[in-house]
Tab-separated table of C-alpha atoms in Angstrom:
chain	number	residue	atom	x	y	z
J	170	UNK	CA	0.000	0.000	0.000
J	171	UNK	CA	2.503	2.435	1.090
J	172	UNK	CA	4.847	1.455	-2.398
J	173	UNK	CA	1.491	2.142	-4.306
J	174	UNK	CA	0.876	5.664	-2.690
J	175	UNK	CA	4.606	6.663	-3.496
J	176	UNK	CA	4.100	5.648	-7.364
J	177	UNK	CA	1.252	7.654	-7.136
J	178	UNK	CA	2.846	10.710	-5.910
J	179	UNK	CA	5.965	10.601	-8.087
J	180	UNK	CA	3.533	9.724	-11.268
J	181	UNK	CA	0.986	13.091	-10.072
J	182	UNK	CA	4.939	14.664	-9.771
J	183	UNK	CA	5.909	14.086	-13.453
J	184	UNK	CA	2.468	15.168	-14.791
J	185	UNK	CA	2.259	18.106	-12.692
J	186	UNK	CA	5.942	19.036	-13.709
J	187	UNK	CA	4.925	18.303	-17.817
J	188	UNK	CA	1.942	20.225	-16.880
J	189	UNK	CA	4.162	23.650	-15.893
J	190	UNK	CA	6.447	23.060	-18.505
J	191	UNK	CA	4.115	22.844	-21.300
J	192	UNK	CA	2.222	25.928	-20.066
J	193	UNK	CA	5.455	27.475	-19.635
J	194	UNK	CA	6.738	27.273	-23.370
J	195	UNK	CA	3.411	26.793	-25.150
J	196	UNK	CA	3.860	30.268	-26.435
J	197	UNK	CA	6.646	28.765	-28.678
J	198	UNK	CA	4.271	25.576	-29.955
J	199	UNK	CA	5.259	25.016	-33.225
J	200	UNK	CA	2.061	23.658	-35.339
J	201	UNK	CA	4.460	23.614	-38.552
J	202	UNK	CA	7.132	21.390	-36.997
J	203	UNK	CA	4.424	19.070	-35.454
J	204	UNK	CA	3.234	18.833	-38.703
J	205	UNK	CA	6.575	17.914	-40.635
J	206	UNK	CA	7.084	15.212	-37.743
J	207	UNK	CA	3.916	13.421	-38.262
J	208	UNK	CA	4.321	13.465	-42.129
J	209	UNK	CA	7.262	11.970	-41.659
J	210	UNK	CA	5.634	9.464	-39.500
J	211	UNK	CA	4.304	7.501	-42.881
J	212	UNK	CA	1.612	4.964	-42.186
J	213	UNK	CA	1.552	5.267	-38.685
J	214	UNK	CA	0.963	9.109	-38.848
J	215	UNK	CA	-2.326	8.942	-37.794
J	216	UNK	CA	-1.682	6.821	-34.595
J	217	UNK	CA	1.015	9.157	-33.988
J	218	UNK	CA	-0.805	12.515	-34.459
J	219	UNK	CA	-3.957	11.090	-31.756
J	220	UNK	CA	-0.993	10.157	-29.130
J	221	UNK	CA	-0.084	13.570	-29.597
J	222	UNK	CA	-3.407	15.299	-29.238
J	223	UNK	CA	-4.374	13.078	-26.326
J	224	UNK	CA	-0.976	14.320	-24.209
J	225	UNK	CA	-1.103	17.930	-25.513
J	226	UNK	CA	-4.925	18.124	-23.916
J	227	UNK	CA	-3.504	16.407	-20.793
J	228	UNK	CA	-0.606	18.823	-20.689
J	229	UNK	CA	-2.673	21.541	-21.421
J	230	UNK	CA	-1.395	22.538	-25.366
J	231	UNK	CA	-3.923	24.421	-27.336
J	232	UNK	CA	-6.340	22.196	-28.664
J	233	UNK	CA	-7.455	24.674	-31.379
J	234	UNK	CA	-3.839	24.621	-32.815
J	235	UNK	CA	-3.873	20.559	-32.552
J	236	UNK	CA	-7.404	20.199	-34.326
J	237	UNK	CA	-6.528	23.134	-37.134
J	238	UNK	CA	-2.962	20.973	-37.739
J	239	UNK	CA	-5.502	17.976	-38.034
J	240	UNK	CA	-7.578	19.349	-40.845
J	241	UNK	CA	-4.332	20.336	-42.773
J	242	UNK	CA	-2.824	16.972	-42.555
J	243	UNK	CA	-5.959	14.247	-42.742
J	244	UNK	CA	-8.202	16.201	-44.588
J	245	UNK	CA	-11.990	17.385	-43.180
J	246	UNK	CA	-13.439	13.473	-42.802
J	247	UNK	CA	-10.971	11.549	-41.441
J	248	UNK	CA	-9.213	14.651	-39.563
J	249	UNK	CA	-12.280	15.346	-37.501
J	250	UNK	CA	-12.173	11.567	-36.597
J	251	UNK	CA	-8.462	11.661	-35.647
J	252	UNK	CA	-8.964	14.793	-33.790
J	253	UNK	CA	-11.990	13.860	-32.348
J	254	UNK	CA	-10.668	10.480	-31.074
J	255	UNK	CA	-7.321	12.294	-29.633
J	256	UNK	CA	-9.567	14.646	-27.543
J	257	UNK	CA	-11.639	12.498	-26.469
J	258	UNK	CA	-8.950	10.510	-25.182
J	259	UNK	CA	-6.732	13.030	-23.856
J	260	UNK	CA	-10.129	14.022	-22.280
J	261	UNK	CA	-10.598	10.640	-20.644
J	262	UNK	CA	-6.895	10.254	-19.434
J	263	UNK	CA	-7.231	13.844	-17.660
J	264	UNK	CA	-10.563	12.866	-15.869
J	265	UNK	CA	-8.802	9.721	-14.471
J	266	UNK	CA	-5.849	11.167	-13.367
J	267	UNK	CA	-7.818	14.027	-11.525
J	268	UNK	CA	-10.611	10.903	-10.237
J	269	UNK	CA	-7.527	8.297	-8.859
J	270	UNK	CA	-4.880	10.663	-8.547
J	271	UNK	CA	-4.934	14.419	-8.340
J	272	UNK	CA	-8.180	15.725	-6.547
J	273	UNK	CA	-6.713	18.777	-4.119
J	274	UNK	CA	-4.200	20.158	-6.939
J	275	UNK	CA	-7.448	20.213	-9.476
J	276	UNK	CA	-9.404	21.800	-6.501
J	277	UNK	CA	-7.346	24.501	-6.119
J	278	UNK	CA	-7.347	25.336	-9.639
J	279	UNK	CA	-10.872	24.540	-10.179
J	280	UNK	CA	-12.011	26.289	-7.073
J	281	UNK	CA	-15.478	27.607	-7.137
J	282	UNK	CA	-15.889	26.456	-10.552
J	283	UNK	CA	-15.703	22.854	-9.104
J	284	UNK	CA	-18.988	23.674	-6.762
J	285	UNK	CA	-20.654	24.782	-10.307
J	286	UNK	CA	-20.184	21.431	-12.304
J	287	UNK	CA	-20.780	19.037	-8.819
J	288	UNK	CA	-24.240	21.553	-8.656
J	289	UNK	CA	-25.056	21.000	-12.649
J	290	UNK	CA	-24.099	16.814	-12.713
J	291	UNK	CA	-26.269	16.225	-9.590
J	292	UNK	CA	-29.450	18.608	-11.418
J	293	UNK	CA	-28.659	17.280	-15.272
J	294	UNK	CA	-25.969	13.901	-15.608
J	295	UNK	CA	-25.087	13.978	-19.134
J	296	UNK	CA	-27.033	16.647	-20.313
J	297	UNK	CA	-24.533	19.206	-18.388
J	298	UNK	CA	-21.201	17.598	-19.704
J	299	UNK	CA	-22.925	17.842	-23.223
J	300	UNK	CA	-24.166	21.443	-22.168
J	301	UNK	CA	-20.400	22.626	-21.371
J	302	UNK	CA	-19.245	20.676	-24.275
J	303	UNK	CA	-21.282	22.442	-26.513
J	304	UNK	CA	-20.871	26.015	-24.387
J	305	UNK	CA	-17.195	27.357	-23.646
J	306	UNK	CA	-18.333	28.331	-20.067
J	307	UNK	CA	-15.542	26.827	-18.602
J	308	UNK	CA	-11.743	26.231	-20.041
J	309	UNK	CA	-11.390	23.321	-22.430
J	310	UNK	CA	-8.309	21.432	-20.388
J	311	UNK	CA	-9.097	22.123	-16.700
J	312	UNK	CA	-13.230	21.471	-17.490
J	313	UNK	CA	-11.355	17.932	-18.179
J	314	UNK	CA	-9.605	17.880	-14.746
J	315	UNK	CA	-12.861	19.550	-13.057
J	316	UNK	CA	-15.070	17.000	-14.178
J	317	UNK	CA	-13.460	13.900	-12.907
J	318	UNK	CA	-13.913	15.084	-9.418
J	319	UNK	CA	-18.167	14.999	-9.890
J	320	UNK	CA	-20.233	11.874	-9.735
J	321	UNK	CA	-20.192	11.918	-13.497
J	322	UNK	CA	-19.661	8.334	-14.329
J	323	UNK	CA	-16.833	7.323	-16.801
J	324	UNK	CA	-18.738	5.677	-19.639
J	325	UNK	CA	-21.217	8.667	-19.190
J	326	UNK	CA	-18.297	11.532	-19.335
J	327	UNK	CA	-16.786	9.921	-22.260
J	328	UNK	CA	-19.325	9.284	-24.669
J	329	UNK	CA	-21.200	13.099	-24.043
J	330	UNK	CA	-17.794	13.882	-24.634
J	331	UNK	CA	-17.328	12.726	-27.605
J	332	UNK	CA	-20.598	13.242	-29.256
J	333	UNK	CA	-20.810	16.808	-28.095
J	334	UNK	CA	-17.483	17.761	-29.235
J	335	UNK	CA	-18.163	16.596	-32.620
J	336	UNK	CA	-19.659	20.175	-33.972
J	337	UNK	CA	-16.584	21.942	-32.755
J	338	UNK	CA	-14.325	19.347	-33.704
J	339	UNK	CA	-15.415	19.688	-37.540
J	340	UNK	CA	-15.761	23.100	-37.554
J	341	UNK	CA	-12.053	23.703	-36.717
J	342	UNK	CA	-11.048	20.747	-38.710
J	343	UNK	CA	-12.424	22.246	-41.984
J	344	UNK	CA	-11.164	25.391	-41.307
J	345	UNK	CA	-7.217	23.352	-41.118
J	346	UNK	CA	-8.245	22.031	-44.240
J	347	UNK	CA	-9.698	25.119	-45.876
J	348	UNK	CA	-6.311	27.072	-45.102
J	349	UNK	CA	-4.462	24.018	-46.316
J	350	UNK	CA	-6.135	24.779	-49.959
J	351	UNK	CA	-5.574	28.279	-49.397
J	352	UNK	CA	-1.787	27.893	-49.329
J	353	UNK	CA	-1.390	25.475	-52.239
J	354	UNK	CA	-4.291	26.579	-54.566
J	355	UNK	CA	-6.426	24.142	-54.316
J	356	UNK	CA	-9.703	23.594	-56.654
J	357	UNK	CA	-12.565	25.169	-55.257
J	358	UNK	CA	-11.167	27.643	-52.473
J	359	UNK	CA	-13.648	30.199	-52.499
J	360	UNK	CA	-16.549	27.296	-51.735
J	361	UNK	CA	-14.599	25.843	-48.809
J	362	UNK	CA	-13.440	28.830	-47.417
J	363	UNK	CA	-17.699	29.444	-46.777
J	364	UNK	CA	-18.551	26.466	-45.914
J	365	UNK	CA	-15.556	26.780	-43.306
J	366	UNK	CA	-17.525	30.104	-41.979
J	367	UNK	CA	-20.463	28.864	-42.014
J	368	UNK	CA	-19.713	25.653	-39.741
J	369	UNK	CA	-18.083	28.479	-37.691
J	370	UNK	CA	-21.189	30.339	-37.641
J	371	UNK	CA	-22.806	27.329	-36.532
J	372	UNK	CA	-20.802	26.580	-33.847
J	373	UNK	CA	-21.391	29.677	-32.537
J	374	UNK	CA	-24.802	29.636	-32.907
J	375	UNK	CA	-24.903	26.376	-31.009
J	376	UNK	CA	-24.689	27.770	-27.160
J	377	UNK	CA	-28.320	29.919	-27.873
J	378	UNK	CA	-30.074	27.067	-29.461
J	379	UNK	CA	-29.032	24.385	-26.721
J	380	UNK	CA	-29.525	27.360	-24.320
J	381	UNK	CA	-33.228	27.321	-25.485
J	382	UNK	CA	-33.247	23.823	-25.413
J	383	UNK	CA	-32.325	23.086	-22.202
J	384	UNK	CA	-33.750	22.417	-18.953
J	385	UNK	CA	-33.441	25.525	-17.070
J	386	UNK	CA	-31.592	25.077	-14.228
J	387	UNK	CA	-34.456	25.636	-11.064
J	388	UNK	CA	-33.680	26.771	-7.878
J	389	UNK	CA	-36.514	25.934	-4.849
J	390	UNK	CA	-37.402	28.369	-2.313
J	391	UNK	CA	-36.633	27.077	0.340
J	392	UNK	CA	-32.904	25.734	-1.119
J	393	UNK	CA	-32.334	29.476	-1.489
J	394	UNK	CA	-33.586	30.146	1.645
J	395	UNK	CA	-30.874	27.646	2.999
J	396	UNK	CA	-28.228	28.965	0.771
J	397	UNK	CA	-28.634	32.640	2.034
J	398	UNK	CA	-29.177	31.964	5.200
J	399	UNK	CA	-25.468	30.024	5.579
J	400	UNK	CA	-24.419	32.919	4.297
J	401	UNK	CA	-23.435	31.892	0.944
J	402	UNK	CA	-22.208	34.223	-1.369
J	403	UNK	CA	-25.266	34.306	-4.163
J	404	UNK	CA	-26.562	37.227	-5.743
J	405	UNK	CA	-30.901	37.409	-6.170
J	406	UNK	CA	-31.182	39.295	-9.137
J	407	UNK	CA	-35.346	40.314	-9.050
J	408	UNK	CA	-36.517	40.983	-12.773
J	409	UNK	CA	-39.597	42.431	-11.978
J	410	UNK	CA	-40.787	45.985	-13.065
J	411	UNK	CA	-39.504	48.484	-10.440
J	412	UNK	CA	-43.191	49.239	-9.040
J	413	UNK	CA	-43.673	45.556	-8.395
J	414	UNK	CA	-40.561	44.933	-6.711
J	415	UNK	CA	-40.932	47.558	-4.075
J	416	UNK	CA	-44.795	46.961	-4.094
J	417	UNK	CA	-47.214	45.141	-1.945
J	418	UNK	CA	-45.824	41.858	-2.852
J	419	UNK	CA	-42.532	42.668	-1.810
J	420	UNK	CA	-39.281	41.342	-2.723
J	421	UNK	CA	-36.451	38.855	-1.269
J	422	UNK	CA	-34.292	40.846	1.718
J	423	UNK	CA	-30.625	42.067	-0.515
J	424	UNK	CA	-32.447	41.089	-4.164
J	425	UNK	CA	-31.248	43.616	-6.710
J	426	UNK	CA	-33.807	44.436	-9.138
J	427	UNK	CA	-32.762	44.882	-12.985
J	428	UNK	CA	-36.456	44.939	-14.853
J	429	UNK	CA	-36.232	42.095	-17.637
J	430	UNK	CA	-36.750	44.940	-20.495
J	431	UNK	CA	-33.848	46.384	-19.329
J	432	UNK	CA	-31.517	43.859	-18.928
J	433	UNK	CA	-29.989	43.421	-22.190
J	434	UNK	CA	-28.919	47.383	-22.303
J	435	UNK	CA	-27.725	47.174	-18.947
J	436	UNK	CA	-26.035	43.826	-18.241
J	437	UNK	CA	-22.860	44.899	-18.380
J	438	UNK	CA	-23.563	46.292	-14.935
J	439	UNK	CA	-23.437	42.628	-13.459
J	440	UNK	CA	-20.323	41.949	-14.564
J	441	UNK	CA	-18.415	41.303	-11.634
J	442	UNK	CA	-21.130	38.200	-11.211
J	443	UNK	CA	-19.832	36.243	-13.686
J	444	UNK	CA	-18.544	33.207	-11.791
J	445	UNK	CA	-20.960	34.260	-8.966
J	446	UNK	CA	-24.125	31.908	-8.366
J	447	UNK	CA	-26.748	33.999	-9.510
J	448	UNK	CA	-30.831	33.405	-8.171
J	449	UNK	CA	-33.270	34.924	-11.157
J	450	UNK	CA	-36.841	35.633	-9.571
J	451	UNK	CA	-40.084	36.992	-10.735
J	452	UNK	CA	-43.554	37.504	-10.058
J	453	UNK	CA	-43.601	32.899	-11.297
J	454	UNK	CA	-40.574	31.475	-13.386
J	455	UNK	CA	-41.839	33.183	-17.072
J	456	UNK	CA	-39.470	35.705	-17.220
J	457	UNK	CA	-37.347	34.779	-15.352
J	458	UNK	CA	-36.588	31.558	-17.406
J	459	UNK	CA	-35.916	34.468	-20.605
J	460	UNK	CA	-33.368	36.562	-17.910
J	461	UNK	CA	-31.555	32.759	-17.359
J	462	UNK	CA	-31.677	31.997	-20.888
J	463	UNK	CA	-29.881	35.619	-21.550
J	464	UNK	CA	-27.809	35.911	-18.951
J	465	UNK	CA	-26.452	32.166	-19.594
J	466	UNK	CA	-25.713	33.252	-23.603
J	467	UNK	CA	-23.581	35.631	-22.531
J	468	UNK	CA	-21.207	33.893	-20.108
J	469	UNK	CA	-22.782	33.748	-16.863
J	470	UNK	CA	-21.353	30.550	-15.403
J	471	UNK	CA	-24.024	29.916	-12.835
J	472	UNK	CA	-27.524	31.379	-13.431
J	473	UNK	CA	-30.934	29.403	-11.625
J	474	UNK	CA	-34.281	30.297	-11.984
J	475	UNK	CA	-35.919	30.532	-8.622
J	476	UNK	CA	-38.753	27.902	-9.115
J	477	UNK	CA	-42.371	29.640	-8.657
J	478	UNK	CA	-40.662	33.323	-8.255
J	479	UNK	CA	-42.418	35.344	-5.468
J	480	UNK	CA	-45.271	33.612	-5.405
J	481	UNK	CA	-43.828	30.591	-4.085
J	482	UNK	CA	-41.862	32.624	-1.716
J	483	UNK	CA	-44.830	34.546	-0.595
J	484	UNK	CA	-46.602	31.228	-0.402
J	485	UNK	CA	-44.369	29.509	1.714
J	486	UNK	CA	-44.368	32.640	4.522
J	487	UNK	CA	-40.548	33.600	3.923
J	488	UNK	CA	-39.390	36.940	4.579
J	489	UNK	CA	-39.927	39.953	2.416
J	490	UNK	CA	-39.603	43.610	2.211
J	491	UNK	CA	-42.053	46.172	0.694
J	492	UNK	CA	-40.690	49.283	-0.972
J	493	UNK	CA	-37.143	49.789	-2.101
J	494	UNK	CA	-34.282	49.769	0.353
J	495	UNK	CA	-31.344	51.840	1.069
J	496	UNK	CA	-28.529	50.502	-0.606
J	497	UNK	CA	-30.605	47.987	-2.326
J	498	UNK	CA	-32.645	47.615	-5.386
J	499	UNK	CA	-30.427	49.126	-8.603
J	500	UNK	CA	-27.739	49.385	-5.991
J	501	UNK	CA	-27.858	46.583	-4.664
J	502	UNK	CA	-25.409	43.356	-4.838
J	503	UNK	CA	-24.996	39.625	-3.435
J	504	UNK	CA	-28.196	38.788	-1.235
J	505	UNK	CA	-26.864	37.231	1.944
J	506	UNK	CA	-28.751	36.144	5.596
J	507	UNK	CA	-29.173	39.221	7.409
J	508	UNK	CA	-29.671	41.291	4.086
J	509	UNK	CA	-33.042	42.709	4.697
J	510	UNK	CA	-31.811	45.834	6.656
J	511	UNK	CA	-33.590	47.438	9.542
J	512	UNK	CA	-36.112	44.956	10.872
J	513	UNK	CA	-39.082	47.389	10.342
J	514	UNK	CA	-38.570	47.034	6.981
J	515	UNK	CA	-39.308	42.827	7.239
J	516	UNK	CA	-43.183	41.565	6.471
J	517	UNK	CA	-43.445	38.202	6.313
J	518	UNK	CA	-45.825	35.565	5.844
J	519	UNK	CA	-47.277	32.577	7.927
J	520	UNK	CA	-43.994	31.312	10.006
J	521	UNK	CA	-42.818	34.333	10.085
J	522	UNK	CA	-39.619	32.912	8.926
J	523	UNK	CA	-36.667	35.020	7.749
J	524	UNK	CA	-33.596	34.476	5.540
């Protein structure tokens, strides 16, 4: 036991040490000379270029570099298979190494990121790793790492992996491929070069439409209730028109109200919420589902619609305020326990409980 735990360390050692070095010097990655190698590699080039792809993602290369080298060398079919299979498996090695052998280094890089995936595998499985497959919320490499340390299980991780990659994966690939032609004058450039932008366009099109298509992510009452009063750091972002949010309804103690209409023009105001769990409520879940949907579309790691809006939190006698408080409404910022203010303020419902 003890011989296994020190060939554990020293192997977590090497990677770790690979890991610096490669971030260290990837600056000077040279696609070219990777290329000329694997040419060079004759038959067995394509064994050759998915061992490389497969370390690079473990060591942390660019994987946009690796894929675009793919399409130059294998062509748009089989270099989206090659680069496909080399991700995938670099993919798979990194979740095993951070499952078996290097949790706490992962979970202080991951850090609150980590609480984000374990929070969207629990709510969705597979449909989250396809989600941030399909969505660049969260670094390509270190999502890799991340993800080994959730309840995902293996088979499950790899094949949303590799199915949800695939769009991505043969985008970039044709692009390789396109600026392959480009160089030596190949037949047709002016056709593949759009087609190349337009699988582009469609990848970036992707993260609204599964966006749309998703579950959204719900958040119960009395789970926020919990959350604020432990005092975790979570803003309530009300999306109500003012008059309702300080009106006889009243809103959640420390929400900040942003009206819905408003939200697109002024978003840029919540930008220091971006990795910050964020709780949308309204006067049910209708519009606040639409401030998810756009808050989530443009980066917002870790948006929840508060299931029911105020009407479950009137209904199950939490603790709200009526009219608009010092320091809070378009002022305010992350709702926390104690947030309400001066406890004149507080009206609450049968309970009488508070956040």
């Amino acid at each position: 036991m003890k011989k296994g735990r020190i060939l554990r360390a020293l192997l977590w050692i090497v990677l770790a040490t690979g890991i610096a070095v490669a971030i260290a010097y990837r600056g000077r990655f040279d696609v070219a000379a990777l290329e000329g190698w694997i040419r060079g590699a004759g038959a067995g080039a394509p064994l050759l270029f998915i061992a490389v792809y497969a370390l690079g993602t473990v060591l942390f290369l660019p994987g946009s570099a690796l894929t675009l080298a793919g399409g130059a060398l294998f062509g748009p079919v089989l270099g989206t298979f090659y680069n496909l299979t080399g991700a995938t498996l670099g993919a798979t090695l990194a979740f095993l190494l951070a499952r078996y052998l290097g949790a706490a280094w992962v979970e202080r890089k991951a850090g609150a990121r980590l609480q984000r995936l374990n929070r969207g595998v629990e709510a969705e499985g597979w449909r989250f790793v396809a989600f941030v497959r399909l969505v660049p919320l969260f670094p390509f490499n270190l999502l890799n790492y991340a993800l080994g340390l959730t309840r995902i299980r293996l088979g499950t991780y790899v094949l949303a992996s590799y199915l949800f990659m695939l769009p991505g994966a043969l985008a970039y690939t044709y692009l390789g491929y396109a600026g392959r032609e480009a160089l030596t004058g190949g037949a047709g450039l002016v056709r593949k070069a759009l087609l190349a932008l337009a699988l582009l366009a469609l990848v970036a099109f992707l993260p609204r439409l599964i966006g749309r298509l998703r579950k959204r992510p719900m958040l119960a009452v009395d789970d926020l209730r919990r959350r604020l009063a432990a005092g975790e750091e979570i803003l309530v972002l009300d999306v109500r028109t003012g008059a309702d949010y300080a009106g006889e309804g009243g809103h959640i103690p420390g929400a900040r109200n942003l009206p819905l209409e408003e939200l697109p023009q002024r978003i840029t105001e919540l930008g220091e919420f971006t990795e910050t769990p964020i709780a949308v409520v309204c006067r049910t879940d209708k519009r606040s589902a639409r401030a998810e949907r756009l808050l989530t579309g443009q980066g917002f790691a870790d948006v929840h619609v508060v299931d029911g809006g105020m009407t479950a939190w009137a209904r199950a006698g939490l603790a709200v305020v009526r009219g608009a408080a010092d320091g809070e409404g378009e002022r305010g910022g992350r709702a926390h326990a104690g947030a309400a203010g001066r406890s004149d303020r507080i009206e609450t419902g049968r309970g009488g409980r508070h956040v």
